[in-house]
CSV table of C-alpha atoms in Angstrom, one decimal:
chain,number,residue,atom,x,y,z
A,1,UNK,CA,-7.6,-8.8,8.6
A,2,UNK,CA,-9.7,-7.0,6.2
A,3,UNK,CA,-13.3,-6.2,7.0
A,4,UNK,CA,-14.0,-9.2,9.2
A,5,UNK,CA,-10.8,-8.6,11.2
A,6,UNK,CA,-11.6,-4.9,11.4
A,7,UNK,CA,-15.2,-5.7,12.6
A,8,UNK,CA,-13.8,-8.0,15.3
A,9,UNK,CA,-11.4,-5.3,16.5
A,10,UNK,CA,-14.2,-2.7,16.6
A,11,UNK,CA,-16.4,-5.1,18.6
A,12,UNK,CA,-13.6,-5.9,21.1
A,13,UNK,CA,-12.7,-2.3,21.7
A,14,UNK,CA,-16.3,-1.2,22.0
A,15,UNK,CA,-17.3,-3.9,24.4
A,16,UNK,CA,-14.2,-3.4,26.7
A,17,UNK,CA,-14.8,0.4,26.7
A,18,UNK,CA,-18.5,-0.1,27.4
A,19,UNK,CA,-17.7,-2.4,30.3
A,20,UNK,CA,-15.1,0.0,31.7
A,21,UNK,CA,-17.8,2.7,31.8
A,22,UNK,CA,-20.5,0.3,33.2
A,23,UNK,CA,-22.6,1.0,30.1
A,24,UNK,CA,-25.5,-1.3,29.3
A,25,UNK,CA,-25.7,-0.7,25.6
A,26,UNK,CA,-23.5,0.7,22.8
A,27,UNK,CA,-25.7,2.6,20.4
A,28,UNK,CA,-23.2,4.0,17.9
A,29,UNK,CA,-19.5,3.9,17.1
A,30,UNK,CA,-17.5,6.5,15.2
A,31,UNK,CA,-14.5,5.4,13.2
A,32,UNK,CA,-11.8,7.1,11.3
A,33,UNK,CA,-10.9,5.2,8.2
A,34,UNK,CA,-8.3,6.2,5.7
A,35,UNK,CA,-9.2,5.7,2.0
A,36,UNK,CA,-5.9,3.8,1.5
A,37,UNK,CA,-7.3,1.1,3.8
A,38,UNK,CA,-9.7,0.0,1.0
A,39,UNK,CA,-12.5,-0.8,3.4
A,40,UNK,CA,-15.8,-1.4,1.9
A,41,UNK,CA,-18.3,0.2,4.3
A,42,UNK,CA,-21.3,-2.0,3.4
A,43,UNK,CA,-19.3,-5.1,3.9
A,44,UNK,CA,-18.0,-3.8,7.3
A,45,UNK,CA,-21.5,-2.9,8.5
A,46,UNK,CA,-22.9,-6.3,7.5
A,47,UNK,CA,-20.1,-8.2,9.2
A,48,UNK,CA,-20.3,-6.0,12.3
A,49,UNK,CA,-24.0,-6.5,12.6
A,50,UNK,CA,-23.5,-10.2,12.4
A,51,UNK,CA,-20.8,-10.6,15.0
A,52,UNK,CA,-22.4,-8.0,17.4
A,53,UNK,CA,-25.5,-10.1,17.8
A,54,UNK,CA,-26.2,-11.1,21.4
A,55,UNK,CA,-23.7,-8.5,22.8
A,56,UNK,CA,-24.3,-5.0,24.3
A,57,UNK,CA,-23.2,-3.6,20.9
A,58,UNK,CA,-26.0,-5.4,19.0
A,59,UNK,CA,-27.7,-3.0,16.6
A,60,UNK,CA,-25.0,-0.3,17.1
A,61,UNK,CA,-24.7,2.1,14.2
A,62,UNK,CA,-21.2,2.5,12.7
A,63,UNK,CA,-20.3,6.0,11.4
A,64,UNK,CA,-17.3,6.3,9.2
A,65,UNK,CA,-15.3,9.5,9.2
A,66,UNK,CA,-13.4,9.2,6.0
A,67,UNK,CA,-9.7,10.3,6.0
A,68,UNK,CA,-8.6,11.5,2.5
A,69,UNK,CA,-5.2,10.8,1.0
A,70,UNK,CA,-2.8,13.6,1.8
A,71,UNK,CA,-0.6,14.6,-1.1
A,72,UNK,CA,2.5,16.8,-0.7
A,73,UNK,CA,3.6,18.4,-3.9
A,74,UNK,CA,7.0,20.1,-4.2
A,75,UNK,CA,5.3,22.9,-6.2
A,76,UNK,CA,1.8,23.3,-4.7
A,77,UNK,CA,2.2,22.2,-1.1
A,78,UNK,CA,-0.4,20.0,0.5
A,79,UNK,CA,-3.7,18.9,-1.1
A,80,UNK,CA,-6.2,16.1,-0.6
A,81,UNK,CA,-7.4,13.3,-2.9
A,82,UNK,CA,-10.2,10.8,-2.5
A,83,UNK,CA,-8.0,7.9,-3.7
A,84,UNK,CA,-4.4,7.0,-4.2
A,85,UNK,CA,-2.6,9.1,-6.8
A,86,UNK,CA,1.0,9.7,-7.8
A,87,UNK,CA,0.1,13.0,-9.4
A,88,UNK,CA,-0.5,16.3,-7.7
A,89,UNK,CA,-4.3,16.9,-7.9
A,90,UNK,CA,-3.6,20.6,-8.8
A,91,UNK,CA,-0.6,20.7,-11.1
A,92,UNK,CA,-0.6,17.1,-12.3
A,93,UNK,CA,3.1,17.0,-11.5
A,94,UNK,CA,4.6,13.7,-10.3
A,95,UNK,CA,7.0,15.1,-7.7
A,96,UNK,CA,4.6,14.1,-4.9
A,97,UNK,CA,4.7,12.3,-1.6
A,98,UNK,CA,1.7,10.5,-0.2
A,99,UNK,CA,1.7,11.3,3.6
A,100,UNK,CA,-1.7,10.3,5.0
A,101,UNK,CA,-4.9,8.3,4.4
A,102,UNK,CA,-4.2,5.0,6.2
A,103,UNK,CA,-5.8,5.7,9.6
A,104,UNK,CA,-7.9,2.9,11.1
A,105,UNK,CA,-9.1,4.0,14.5
A,106,UNK,CA,-12.1,4.1,16.7
A,107,UNK,CA,-12.9,7.8,17.7
A,108,UNK,CA,-15.8,7.5,20.1
A,109,UNK,CA,-18.8,5.5,21.3
A,110,UNK,CA,-22.3,6.5,22.3
A,111,UNK,CA,-23.5,4.3,25.1
A,112,UNK,CA,-26.6,4.0,27.3
A,113,UNK,CA,-25.6,3.8,30.9
B,1,UNK,CA,-30.0,9.0,17.9
B,2,UNK,CA,-28.8,10.4,21.3
B,3,UNK,CA,-31.3,10.0,24.1
B,4,UNK,CA,-31.3,10.8,27.8
B,5,UNK,CA,-28.7,8.7,29.6
B,6,UNK,CA,-26.9,8.3,26.3
B,7,UNK,CA,-23.3,9.5,26.7
B,8,UNK,CA,-20.4,9.8,24.3
B,9,UNK,CA,-17.1,8.1,25.3
B,10,UNK,CA,-14.0,9.4,23.5
B,11,UNK,CA,-11.7,6.5,22.6
B,12,UNK,CA,-9.2,7.6,19.9
B,13,UNK,CA,-7.6,4.2,19.7
B,14,UNK,CA,-6.1,2.4,16.7
B,15,UNK,CA,-7.9,-0.7,15.7
B,16,UNK,CA,-4.5,-2.3,15.1
B,17,UNK,CA,-3.5,-2.0,18.7
B,18,UNK,CA,-3.7,-5.7,19.7
B,19,UNK,CA,-2.0,-6.8,16.5
B,20,UNK,CA,0.7,-4.1,17.1
B,21,UNK,CA,1.3,-5.5,20.6
B,22,UNK,CA,1.9,-9.0,19.2
B,23,UNK,CA,4.2,-7.5,16.6
B,24,UNK,CA,6.1,-5.7,19.3
B,25,UNK,CA,6.6,-9.0,21.2
B,26,UNK,CA,7.9,-10.6,18.0
B,27,UNK,CA,10.3,-7.6,17.5
B,28,UNK,CA,11.6,-8.1,21.0
B,29,UNK,CA,12.1,-11.8,20.5
B,30,UNK,CA,14.0,-11.2,17.3
B,31,UNK,CA,16.1,-8.4,18.6
B,32,UNK,CA,17.1,-10.5,21.7
B,33,UNK,CA,18.3,-13.3,19.4
B,34,UNK,CA,19.7,-10.9,16.7
B,35,UNK,CA,17.5,-12.5,14.0
B,36,UNK,CA,16.8,-10.4,10.9
B,37,UNK,CA,13.2,-11.0,9.8
B,38,UNK,CA,11.7,-10.5,6.3
B,39,UNK,CA,8.0,-10.4,5.6
B,40,UNK,CA,7.3,-11.4,1.9
B,41,UNK,CA,4.1,-10.2,0.4
B,42,UNK,CA,2.7,-10.6,-3.1
B,43,UNK,CA,-0.2,-12.0,-5.1
B,44,UNK,CA,-0.4,-15.8,-5.4
B,45,UNK,CA,2.2,-17.0,-7.9
B,46,UNK,CA,4.5,-13.9,-8.1
B,47,UNK,CA,7.6,-15.7,-6.9
B,48,UNK,CA,7.7,-15.6,-3.1
B,49,UNK,CA,8.7,-19.3,-2.7
B,50,UNK,CA,11.2,-19.0,-5.5
B,51,UNK,CA,12.9,-16.0,-3.9
B,52,UNK,CA,13.0,-17.9,-0.6
B,53,UNK,CA,14.7,-20.9,-2.4
B,54,UNK,CA,17.2,-18.5,-4.0
B,55,UNK,CA,18.0,-17.0,-0.5
B,56,UNK,CA,18.4,-20.5,0.9
B,57,UNK,CA,20.9,-21.3,-1.9
B,58,UNK,CA,22.7,-18.0,-1.1
B,59,UNK,CA,23.0,-18.7,2.6
B,60,UNK,CA,23.7,-22.4,2.2
B,61,UNK,CA,26.7,-23.3,4.4
B,62,UNK,CA,26.4,-19.9,6.1
B,63,UNK,CA,23.6,-21.5,8.2
B,64,UNK,CA,21.0,-19.9,10.3
B,65,UNK,CA,17.9,-19.5,8.0
B,66,UNK,CA,14.4,-20.4,9.2
B,67,UNK,CA,11.2,-20.2,7.2
B,68,UNK,CA,7.6,-19.7,8.2
B,69,UNK,CA,5.1,-20.4,5.4
B,70,UNK,CA,1.6,-18.9,5.5
B,71,UNK,CA,-1.2,-20.3,3.4
B,72,UNK,CA,-4.9,-20.6,3.7
B,73,UNK,CA,-4.6,-24.4,3.4
B,74,UNK,CA,-2.0,-27.2,2.7
B,75,UNK,CA,1.6,-27.9,3.6
B,76,UNK,CA,2.7,-27.7,-0.1
B,77,UNK,CA,5.1,-24.7,0.3
B,78,UNK,CA,6.5,-26.0,3.6
B,79,UNK,CA,7.3,-29.4,2.0
B,80,UNK,CA,8.9,-27.6,-0.9
B,81,UNK,CA,11.2,-25.6,1.5
B,82,UNK,CA,11.8,-28.6,3.8
B,83,UNK,CA,13.7,-30.3,1.0
B,84,UNK,CA,16.4,-27.7,1.4
B,85,UNK,CA,17.1,-29.0,4.9
B,86,UNK,CA,16.1,-25.9,6.8
B,87,UNK,CA,13.8,-25.4,9.7
B,88,UNK,CA,10.3,-24.6,8.4
B,89,UNK,CA,6.9,-24.2,9.9
B,90,UNK,CA,3.6,-23.9,8.1
B,91,UNK,CA,0.8,-21.7,9.4
B,92,UNK,CA,-2.6,-22.4,7.8
B,93,UNK,CA,-4.7,-19.3,8.3
B,94,UNK,CA,-8.0,-20.9,7.1
B,95,UNK,CA,-10.5,-18.0,7.2
B,96,UNK,CA,-7.9,-15.3,7.6
B,97,UNK,CA,-6.3,-13.7,4.5
B,98,UNK,CA,-2.9,-13.0,6.3
B,99,UNK,CA,-0.7,-14.3,9.0
B,100,UNK,CA,-1.8,-13.0,12.4
B,101,UNK,CA,1.1,-11.7,14.5
B,102,UNK,CA,-0.2,-13.6,17.5
B,103,UNK,CA,0.0,-16.8,15.5
B,104,UNK,CA,3.5,-16.1,14.3
B,105,UNK,CA,4.6,-15.3,17.9
B,106,UNK,CA,3.4,-18.7,19.2
B,107,UNK,CA,5.1,-20.5,16.3
B,108,UNK,CA,8.4,-18.7,16.9
B,109,UNK,CA,8.2,-19.6,20.5
B,110,UNK,CA,8.0,-23.3,19.6
B,111,UNK,CA,10.9,-23.1,17.1
B,112,UNK,CA,14.5,-23.7,18.0
B,113,UNK,CA,16.0,-20.4,16.9
B,114,UNK,CA,19.3,-20.7,18.7
B,115,UNK,CA,21.2,-20.9,15.4
B,116,UNK,CA,18.9,-18.7,13.3
B,117,UNK,CA,20.1,-15.4,11.9
B,118,UNK,CA,17.6,-14.9,9.1
B,119,UNK,CA,13.9,-15.5,9.4
B,120,UNK,CA,11.9,-15.6,6.1
B,121,UNK,CA,8.1,-15.3,6.5
B,122,UNK,CA,6.1,-16.0,3.4
B,123,UNK,CA,2.7,-14.3,3.9
B,124,UNK,CA,-0.6,-15.4,2.4
B,125,UNK,CA,-0.8,-14.6,-1.3
B,126,UNK,CA,-2.7,-11.4,-1.7
B,127,UNK,CA,-1.8,-7.7,-1.7
B,128,UNK,CA,-4.5,-6.5,0.7
B,129,UNK,CA,-4.6,-8.0,4.1
B,130,UNK,CA,-0.9,-8.7,4.8
B,131,UNK,CA,-0.2,-5.0,4.1
B,132,UNK,CA,-2.4,-4.0,7.0
B,133,UNK,CA,-0.6,-5.9,9.7
B,134,UNK,CA,3.0,-5.7,10.9
B,135,UNK,CA,4.6,-9.0,11.9
B,136,UNK,CA,7.4,-7.1,13.7
B,137,UNK,CA,9.6,-7.6,10.6
B,138,UNK,CA,12.9,-5.8,9.9
B,139,UNK,CA,12.1,-5.5,6.2
B,140,UNK,CA,8.9,-5.9,4.2
B,141,UNK,CA,9.4,-7.1,0.6
B,142,UNK,CA,6.6,-6.9,-1.9
B,143,UNK,CA,6.9,-8.9,-5.1
B,144,UNK,CA,5.1,-7.9,-8.3
B,145,UNK,CA,5.4,-10.1,-11.4
B,146,UNK,CA,5.3,-8.5,-14.8
B,147,UNK,CA,2.3,-10.7,-15.8
B,148,UNK,CA,0.1,-9.0,-13.2
B,149,UNK,CA,-0.1,-5.6,-14.8
B,150,UNK,CA,1.6,-2.3,-14.1
B,151,UNK,CA,-1.4,-0.7,-12.3
B,152,UNK,CA,-1.0,-2.7,-9.1
B,153,UNK,CA,0.6,0.1,-7.1
B,154,UNK,CA,-2.4,2.3,-7.9
B,155,UNK,CA,-4.9,-0.4,-7.0
B,156,UNK,CA,-3.2,-1.7,-3.9
B,157,UNK,CA,-1.4,1.4,-2.5
B,158,UNK,CA,-1.0,0.3,1.1
B,159,UNK,CA,1.3,-2.6,0.4
B,160,UNK,CA,3.6,-0.4,-1.8
B,161,UNK,CA,3.5,2.3,0.9
B,162,UNK,CA,4.7,0.0,3.6
B,163,UNK,CA,7.3,-2.1,1.8
B,164,UNK,CA,11.0,-1.5,2.1
B,165,UNK,CA,11.9,-3.4,-1.1
B,166,UNK,CA,9.8,-3.8,-4.3
B,167,UNK,CA,10.9,-6.8,-6.4
B,168,UNK,CA,9.6,-6.8,-10.0
B,169,UNK,CA,9.8,-10.5,-10.9
B,170,UNK,CA,9.6,-12.6,-14.1
B,171,UNK,CA,11.2,-9.8,-16.2
B,172,UNK,CA,12.2,-12.3,-18.8
B,173,UNK,CA,8.5,-12.2,-19.8
B,174,UNK,CA,8.6,-8.4,-20.5
B,175,UNK,CA,8.7,-8.9,-24.3
B,176,UNK,CA,5.4,-10.8,-24.2
B,177,UNK,CA,3.3,-8.7,-21.8
B,178,UNK,CA,2.2,-5.1,-21.6
B,179,UNK,CA,4.0,-3.8,-18.5
B,180,UNK,CA,5.5,-0.4,-18.1
B,181,UNK,CA,8.3,-0.8,-15.5
B,182,UNK,CA,8.7,3.0,-15.2
B,183,UNK,CA,5.0,3.5,-14.4
B,184,UNK,CA,5.4,1.0,-11.6
B,185,UNK,CA,8.6,2.7,-10.3
B,186,UNK,CA,6.9,6.1,-10.3
B,187,UNK,CA,3.8,5.0,-8.5
B,188,UNK,CA,5.9,3.0,-5.9
B,189,UNK,CA,8.1,6.0,-5.3
B,190,UNK,CA,5.1,8.3,-4.8
B,191,UNK,CA,3.7,5.8,-2.3
B,192,UNK,CA,7.1,5.4,-0.6
B,193,UNK,CA,10.1,7.6,-1.6
B,194,UNK,CA,12.5,5.3,0.3
B,195,UNK,CA,11.5,2.1,-1.4
B,196,UNK,CA,14.3,0.1,-3.0
B,197,UNK,CA,13.3,-1.4,-6.4
B,198,UNK,CA,14.8,-4.5,-8.0
B,199,UNK,CA,14.1,-6.1,-11.3
B,200,UNK,CA,14.7,-9.8,-11.4
B,201,UNK,CA,14.2,-13.0,-13.4
B,202,UNK,CA,14.7,-16.1,-11.4
B,203,UNK,CA,14.5,-18.2,-14.5
B,204,UNK,CA,17.1,-16.2,-16.5
B,205,UNK,CA,19.0,-15.3,-13.3
B,206,UNK,CA,19.2,-11.6,-14.2
B,207,UNK,CA,19.2,-9.2,-11.3
B,208,UNK,CA,19.1,-12.0,-8.7
B,209,UNK,CA,22.6,-11.5,-7.4
B,210,UNK,CA,22.1,-7.8,-6.8
B,211,UNK,CA,18.9,-8.5,-4.8
B,212,UNK,CA,20.5,-11.3,-2.8
B,213,UNK,CA,23.6,-9.1,-2.1
B,214,UNK,CA,21.3,-6.4,-0.8
B,215,UNK,CA,19.4,-8.8,1.5
B,216,UNK,CA,22.6,-10.3,2.8
B,217,UNK,CA,23.9,-6.8,3.6
B,218,UNK,CA,20.6,-6.0,5.3
B,219,UNK,CA,20.9,-9.1,7.4
B,220,UNK,CA,24.4,-8.2,8.4
B,221,UNK,CA,23.2,-5.0,9.9
B,222,UNK,CA,21.7,-6.9,12.8
B,223,UNK,CA,24.7,-8.7,14.3
């Protein structure tokens, strides 16, 4: 998969949703991407632009809503981090569980009908 | 830029949906035939094919092992496995950095799995893409050789989060490399508290029987 695979999935979903709503053009696409997915946004934008050419999603803007890593610490409870960690961001203790940050989903599309 | 006639459609859909559907079809096929499937993931050269060979030796005479080899190019690994007299198929992924579940599904449909009890899938050698996609496996095994460095679970968290077994390989080389086994264990446990960790050297033979016993026990859970 990685960025090209992700770009292909975004295009497939966007085009089928646009068709379902009889929309002529997809103008923007909002995504939720967990930081644990290691997606490079610039790379994703570039690939999406390329594969969307000649489709109703040509020129559509991708907006990424970043999902942080969720860290559960036995001592401090839940906190967030911007990258994978095995230490609690607050107390630096190692009794932590990483419980979020791997979302990869399409939230919404803006379309011209 | 929202203009007149521009509407927002809420979708809330996982981008992994179509891959997940293919994985579910694989899972159904395996469960119908009571086949236990293992998805092996690692960097190139960490010991996936060697572990498969050790498993073939362990199950020799007990029958029922089939292997699917995933590589960007070549039949090298499939030929290496074929010498063991088991059913093996090679998937060349070309531009894709992992085995696609839809590809695996069609390969499995072509295979004769009537005698198969254990399916070993060797994924394409890297720690990124294979981690993102389920192949409908019963167990995911990530291998990490001591020559790769102990920061791998921090750099590639997803694969360590999603694996059931972590196998630290080539431990006979520990005296010659800088590799903090405890650091890897801690990071892997933070990523996945349920992970089972094994330390092995296929060359020296240490730790191998413990690992093979565990895999044999796991396979027996699906009879």
